[in-house]
Short mmCIF file of C-alpha atoms in Angstrom, two decimals:
data_model
loop_
_atom_site.label_atom_id
_atom_site.label_comp_id
_atom_site.label_asym_id
_atom_site.label_seq_id
_atom_site.Cartn_x
_atom_site.Cartn_y
_atom_site.Cartn_z
CA MET A 260 75.75 -11.18 -20.30
CA ALA A 261 71.99 -11.77 -20.30
CA MET A 262 70.68 -14.51 -18.05
CA THR A 263 67.94 -16.92 -19.21
CA ALA A 264 65.42 -18.11 -16.66
CA ASP A 265 65.40 -21.81 -15.95
CA SER A 266 61.85 -23.09 -16.26
CA ARG A 267 62.52 -25.38 -13.32
CA MET A 268 62.54 -22.30 -11.07
CA PHE A 269 58.79 -21.85 -11.61
CA PRO A 270 55.96 -24.05 -10.37
CA PRO A 271 54.17 -26.15 -12.99
CA VAL A 272 51.02 -24.77 -14.58
CA PRO A 273 47.90 -26.49 -13.12
CA ASP A 274 46.42 -29.22 -15.31
CA ILE A 275 42.76 -28.17 -15.13
CA GLN A 276 40.92 -24.98 -16.03
CA ALA A 277 37.27 -24.92 -15.05
CA LYS A 278 34.29 -22.75 -14.31
CA TRP A 279 33.06 -22.90 -10.74
CA ALA A 280 30.26 -21.37 -8.70
CA PRO A 281 28.91 -21.55 -5.15
CA LEU A 282 25.43 -22.87 -4.45
CA TYR A 283 23.43 -20.92 -1.85
CA ILE A 284 20.32 -21.73 0.15
CA GLU A 285 18.20 -19.32 2.18
CA PRO A 286 17.36 -21.13 5.44
CA MET A 287 14.46 -18.68 5.87
CA HIS A 288 12.97 -17.99 2.45
CA GLY A 289 12.74 -14.28 1.67
CA SER A 290 15.06 -13.24 4.50
CA GLY A 291 17.97 -12.54 2.14
CA GLU A 292 20.31 -14.52 4.39
CA ARG A 293 22.19 -17.11 2.33
CA ILE A 294 24.66 -19.85 3.22
CA VAL A 295 26.93 -21.74 0.85
CA VAL A 296 25.98 -25.41 0.81
CA ALA A 297 28.18 -26.57 -2.08
CA THR A 298 30.57 -25.51 -4.82
CA ALA A 299 30.50 -26.97 -8.33
CA ALA A 300 33.32 -27.05 -10.90
CA VAL A 301 32.89 -27.93 -14.59
CA ASP A 302 35.58 -28.12 -17.28
CA SER A 303 35.26 -27.39 -20.99
CA GLY A 304 34.57 -31.05 -21.78
CA GLY A 305 31.63 -31.30 -19.41
CA SER A 306 33.30 -33.23 -16.60
CA PHE A 307 32.26 -31.91 -13.20
CA TYR A 308 32.75 -32.17 -9.45
CA VAL A 309 30.29 -31.01 -6.79
CA HIS A 310 31.68 -30.43 -3.30
CA ALA A 311 29.26 -30.25 -0.35
CA THR A 312 30.44 -27.72 2.23
CA LEU A 313 28.25 -28.40 5.29
CA SER A 314 28.36 -31.32 7.69
CA GLN A 315 25.32 -32.66 9.50
CA ARG A 316 26.96 -31.65 12.76
CA VAL A 317 27.16 -28.01 11.67
CA LEU A 318 23.54 -28.04 10.50
CA GLN A 319 22.38 -29.56 13.76
CA CYS A 320 24.32 -27.00 15.78
CA MET A 321 22.95 -24.05 13.80
CA TYR A 322 19.34 -25.07 13.16
CA GLY A 323 18.42 -27.69 15.75
CA ASP A 324 15.10 -29.35 14.93
CA ARG A 325 15.02 -27.69 11.48
CA ALA A 326 18.33 -29.27 10.48
CA GLU A 327 16.71 -32.38 9.01
CA VAL A 328 14.42 -30.31 6.77
CA LEU A 329 17.31 -28.15 5.58
CA ASP A 330 19.46 -31.22 4.97
CA GLY A 331 16.69 -32.61 2.76
CA LEU A 332 16.56 -29.39 0.73
CA ILE A 333 20.34 -29.43 0.28
CA ASP A 334 20.19 -33.05 -0.80
CA LEU A 335 17.48 -32.25 -3.36
CA ALA A 336 19.41 -29.28 -4.77
CA LEU A 337 22.62 -31.26 -5.17
CA ASP A 338 20.82 -34.23 -6.72
CA VAL A 339 19.19 -31.97 -9.31
CA LEU A 340 22.46 -30.12 -10.01
CA GLN A 341 24.51 -33.31 -10.42
CA THR A 342 21.90 -34.93 -12.65
CA TYR A 343 21.76 -31.78 -14.80
CA LEU A 344 25.54 -31.58 -15.16
CA ALA A 345 25.73 -35.30 -15.93
CA THR A 346 23.53 -34.73 -19.00
CA GLY A 347 25.94 -32.08 -20.32
CA GLY A 348 24.18 -28.94 -19.07
CA SER A 349 26.24 -25.77 -18.61
CA LEU A 350 26.76 -24.53 -15.07
CA GLU A 351 25.72 -20.94 -15.75
CA ASN A 352 22.36 -22.00 -17.28
CA TRP A 353 21.25 -24.28 -14.45
CA MET A 354 17.82 -23.50 -12.97
CA PRO A 355 17.55 -24.21 -9.21
CA PRO A 356 14.70 -26.55 -8.21
CA PHE A 357 13.12 -24.20 -5.62
CA ARG A 358 13.00 -20.48 -4.87
CA SER A 359 15.27 -20.39 -1.83
CA CYS A 360 18.09 -22.03 -3.80
CA HIS A 361 20.47 -19.79 -5.77
CA LEU A 362 23.57 -20.31 -7.90
CA GLY A 363 26.29 -17.73 -7.34
CA THR A 364 28.50 -16.02 -9.90
CA CYS A 365 30.39 -18.35 -12.22
CA ARG A 366 34.15 -17.78 -12.22
CA THR A 367 37.14 -19.41 -13.89
CA ALA A 368 39.98 -21.03 -11.95
CA MET A 369 42.84 -23.47 -12.45
CA GLY A 370 43.85 -26.41 -10.30
CA SER A 371 45.31 -29.89 -10.26
CA SER A 372 41.82 -31.41 -10.57
CA LEU A 373 38.14 -30.47 -10.65
CA GLU A 374 37.96 -31.45 -6.98
CA HIS A 375 40.81 -29.05 -6.23
CA VAL A 376 38.99 -26.21 -8.04
CA ALA A 377 35.72 -26.92 -6.20
CA ARG A 378 37.43 -27.13 -2.81
CA SER A 379 39.32 -23.90 -3.52
CA GLY A 380 35.98 -22.24 -4.26
CA ALA A 381 34.65 -23.50 -0.93
CA VAL A 382 37.57 -21.93 0.90
CA LEU A 383 36.89 -18.61 -0.83
CA THR A 384 33.11 -18.50 -0.33
CA SER A 385 32.09 -20.62 2.66
CA SER A 386 32.85 -19.76 6.28
CA LEU A 387 31.04 -22.93 7.37
CA THR A 388 32.97 -25.42 5.28
CA ALA A 389 32.73 -28.78 6.99
CA LYS A 390 36.42 -29.52 7.27
CA LEU A 391 38.97 -27.20 5.71
CA ALA A 392 41.74 -29.58 6.65
CA ASP A 393 40.40 -31.90 3.94
CA TYR A 394 41.47 -29.26 1.41
CA SER A 395 45.00 -30.62 1.54
CA LEU A 396 43.97 -34.09 0.38
CA GLU A 397 45.29 -35.28 -2.94
CA GLN A 398 42.95 -35.86 -5.90
CA GLY A 399 40.96 -39.06 -5.49
CA GLN A 400 42.46 -39.74 -2.05
CA GLU A 401 40.67 -39.65 1.25
CA SER A 402 42.75 -40.81 4.17
CA VAL A 403 40.81 -40.80 7.40
CA GLY A 404 42.99 -42.83 9.69
CA PRO A 405 44.55 -46.29 9.85
CA GLY A 406 42.64 -48.77 7.70
CA LEU A 407 40.06 -46.23 6.49
CA ASP A 408 41.32 -45.20 3.08
CA VAL A 409 39.39 -45.43 -0.19
CA ASP A 410 42.40 -46.27 -2.33
CA ARG A 411 43.40 -49.02 0.13
CA TRP A 412 39.85 -50.41 0.08
CA VAL A 413 39.90 -50.62 -3.72
CA GLN A 414 43.39 -52.14 -3.76
CA GLN A 415 42.33 -54.82 -1.26
CA ILE A 416 39.36 -55.75 -3.45
CA ARG A 417 41.53 -55.81 -6.56
CA GLU A 418 44.17 -58.04 -4.96
CA ARG A 419 41.59 -60.57 -3.79
CA VAL A 420 39.91 -60.70 -7.20
CA CYS A 421 43.22 -61.19 -8.98
CA VAL A 422 44.36 -64.00 -6.68
CA GLN A 423 41.52 -66.12 -8.07
CA SER A 424 41.26 -64.61 -11.56
CA PRO A 425 44.39 -62.71 -12.66
CA HIS A 426 42.90 -61.95 -16.08
CA LEU A 427 40.37 -59.60 -14.44
CA ASP A 428 43.08 -57.20 -13.30
CA ALA A 429 42.95 -55.26 -16.59
CA ARG A 430 39.29 -54.44 -15.98
CA PHE A 431 39.97 -52.25 -12.94
CA ASN A 432 40.29 -48.45 -13.31
CA GLY A 433 38.37 -48.34 -16.57
CA GLU A 434 37.55 -45.18 -18.51
CA ILE A 435 34.65 -44.29 -20.79
CA LEU A 436 34.15 -41.36 -23.15
CA VAL A 437 30.60 -40.13 -22.71
CA ARG A 438 30.69 -37.10 -25.03
CA PRO A 439 33.13 -36.02 -27.77
CA GLY A 440 35.67 -33.61 -26.29
CA ALA A 441 34.82 -34.52 -22.69
CA SER A 442 37.35 -35.86 -20.24
CA PRO A 443 37.03 -39.63 -19.77
CA THR A 444 34.79 -40.76 -16.93
CA LYS A 445 36.51 -43.24 -14.64
CA ILE A 446 34.75 -46.44 -13.57
CA GLY A 447 36.27 -48.57 -10.82
CA TYR A 448 35.64 -51.88 -12.56
CA LEU A 449 34.45 -52.39 -16.15
CA GLY A 450 33.66 -56.06 -16.57
CA GLY A 451 31.76 -58.07 -19.11
CA ASN A 452 28.78 -58.60 -16.80
CA ILE A 453 29.19 -55.97 -14.09
CA ALA A 454 30.28 -52.34 -13.93
CA ALA A 455 31.17 -51.21 -10.42
CA ASN A 456 32.36 -48.15 -8.58
CA PHE A 457 33.80 -48.20 -5.07
CA ASP A 458 33.49 -45.87 -2.11
CA MET A 459 33.47 -45.71 1.69
CA LEU A 460 30.65 -44.32 3.83
CA ILE A 461 32.70 -43.36 6.88
CA PRO A 462 30.77 -41.85 9.82
CA GLY A 463 31.83 -38.45 11.10
CA SER A 464 31.68 -34.74 10.41
CA ASN A 465 32.40 -35.17 6.70
CA LEU A 466 29.64 -37.71 6.06
CA SER A 467 27.66 -35.33 3.83
CA ASN A 468 30.57 -34.99 1.42
CA ARG A 469 31.02 -38.75 1.31
CA ARG A 470 27.31 -39.26 0.66
CA PHE A 471 27.31 -36.79 -2.23
CA ARG A 472 30.50 -38.30 -3.63
CA SER A 473 28.86 -41.72 -3.57
CA LYS A 474 25.87 -40.30 -5.44
CA SER A 475 28.26 -38.85 -8.00
CA ARG A 476 29.72 -42.31 -8.53
CA LEU A 477 26.22 -43.70 -8.95
CA LEU A 478 25.57 -41.01 -11.55
CA ASP A 479 28.69 -42.11 -13.44
CA LEU A 480 27.24 -45.63 -13.53
CA GLN A 481 23.90 -44.27 -14.72
CA ILE A 482 25.62 -42.40 -17.56
CA LEU A 483 27.48 -45.58 -18.51
CA LYS A 484 24.25 -47.58 -18.51
CA ASP A 485 22.05 -45.07 -20.33
CA GLN A 486 24.43 -43.39 -22.77
CA VAL A 487 27.25 -45.86 -23.47
CA ASP A 488 25.82 -49.33 -22.86
CA ASN A 489 22.31 -48.56 -24.09
CA LEU A 490 22.52 -51.08 -26.95
CA LEU A 491 24.45 -53.85 -25.17
CA PRO A 492 23.86 -53.36 -21.45
CA ARG A 493 25.79 -55.23 -18.80
CA THR A 494 23.90 -57.38 -16.32
CA SER A 495 24.45 -55.08 -13.35
CA TYR A 496 25.68 -51.59 -12.40
CA GLU A 497 26.68 -51.41 -8.75
CA LEU A 498 28.31 -49.24 -6.10
CA LEU A 499 30.31 -51.49 -3.74
CA LEU A 500 30.31 -49.47 -0.56
CA TRP A 501 32.27 -49.99 2.65
CA ILE A 502 30.34 -49.12 5.81
CA PRO A 503 31.05 -50.07 9.43
CA GLU A 504 28.90 -52.64 11.17
CA ARG A 505 26.05 -51.39 13.36
CA ASP A 506 27.92 -52.29 16.55
CA SER A 507 31.34 -50.99 15.45
CA PRO A 508 33.28 -49.72 18.51
CA GLY A 509 35.08 -47.11 16.43
CA PHE A 510 32.09 -44.77 16.13
CA SER A 511 29.31 -43.44 18.33
CA PRO A 512 25.72 -44.75 17.99
CA ARG A 513 24.66 -41.39 16.51
CA GLN A 514 27.43 -41.52 13.90
CA LEU A 515 26.51 -45.08 12.95
CA ASP A 516 22.82 -44.17 12.67
CA ALA A 517 23.69 -41.27 10.37
CA ALA A 518 25.91 -43.44 8.16
CA HIS A 519 23.31 -46.19 7.81
CA GLY A 520 20.64 -43.54 7.14
CA ALA A 521 22.83 -42.23 4.31
CA LEU A 522 23.14 -45.80 3.02
CA SER A 523 19.34 -46.08 2.86
CA GLU A 524 19.18 -42.82 0.86
CA LEU A 525 21.79 -44.08 -1.60
CA GLN A 526 19.95 -47.38 -2.03
CA ALA A 527 16.67 -45.55 -2.70
CA PHE A 528 18.41 -43.33 -5.28
CA ALA A 529 19.94 -46.42 -6.93
CA ASP A 530 16.57 -48.20 -7.06
CA ASP A 531 15.06 -45.24 -8.90
CA HIS A 532 17.71 -45.55 -11.63
CA SER A 533 17.96 -49.36 -11.95
CA LEU A 534 21.31 -49.39 -10.17
CA MET A 535 22.39 -51.17 -7.01
CA VAL A 536 24.24 -50.23 -3.82
CA ARG A 537 25.81 -53.15 -1.97
CA PRO A 538 27.20 -52.45 1.53
CA TYR A 539 30.19 -54.46 2.76
CA HIS A 540 32.35 -54.59 5.86
CA ARG A 541 35.27 -56.53 4.34
CA ALA A 542 37.11 -56.44 1.04
CA GLU A 543 36.74 -60.22 0.66
CA GLU A 544 32.96 -59.85 0.39
CA ALA A 545 33.16 -57.13 -2.27
CA ALA A 546 35.75 -59.11 -4.23
CA GLN A 547 33.53 -62.19 -4.15
CA ARG A 548 30.65 -60.16 -5.58
CA ILE A 549 32.76 -59.24 -8.63
CA LEU A 550 33.97 -62.82 -9.06
CA THR A 551 30.43 -64.19 -8.79
CA ALA A 552 29.11 -61.71 -11.37
CA GLU A 553 31.96 -62.23 -13.82
CA LEU A 554 32.48 -65.99 -13.58
CA SER A 555 28.92 -67.25 -13.17
#
């Protein structure tokens, strides 16, 4: 008698199909030597994720005094790429901003999320990936030790807001549709007066990825402001960012300097786009900012 296969014997088909490509930079222009500095994944609806592959520690180890210059070039390339993708540009048609920057071959892959596809591409193309152990993280989750977890940070803010104003609970985890056919863009808090995203700028070897992720969340706010709320804008569009205090005993002085330097970069980027980055050390402070904006 013929046997029929039970579908439960097979793993589920991944949810996302996307194009992805590595981004290369030549540390010495014209040498032909290229290193992967990021991977980008874009789905059919135009949603994207850009994953930085190099940590500041690796750059410093490899290039010494030139590391700061190279880090600036990487930052520029990723800013231009993310801004281009945010406007609906196709990955394969992107033009790099300078001659020593190159986009690799576009390929198609499947995964549980765009982040998963981009990280998979990093594993395949980059021998200098900042922290391959991060590859096992779940979508949207970054656990970096007791008390340092993005989802926990957001939940703490949400709980403190809802203690005082329970009706604001429904405004967390909002979604907007930027373009027809695109996947919804998630916004941490969509209020009547304020739209906010949340992130953590945690010092350490993966700081570059966290900095670029924070910029991506600022770009989401810019898209909301310029393309969705252009007729009836909210009062403020803000990234509420956890960062340790300058004298935090949990990190070295060099790590703290790097994190606060990244904060300054994010604030300058936000200023250029009429956005705001607010650094906080405690969830109570971030929650109070939302309450003040919404209830004033």
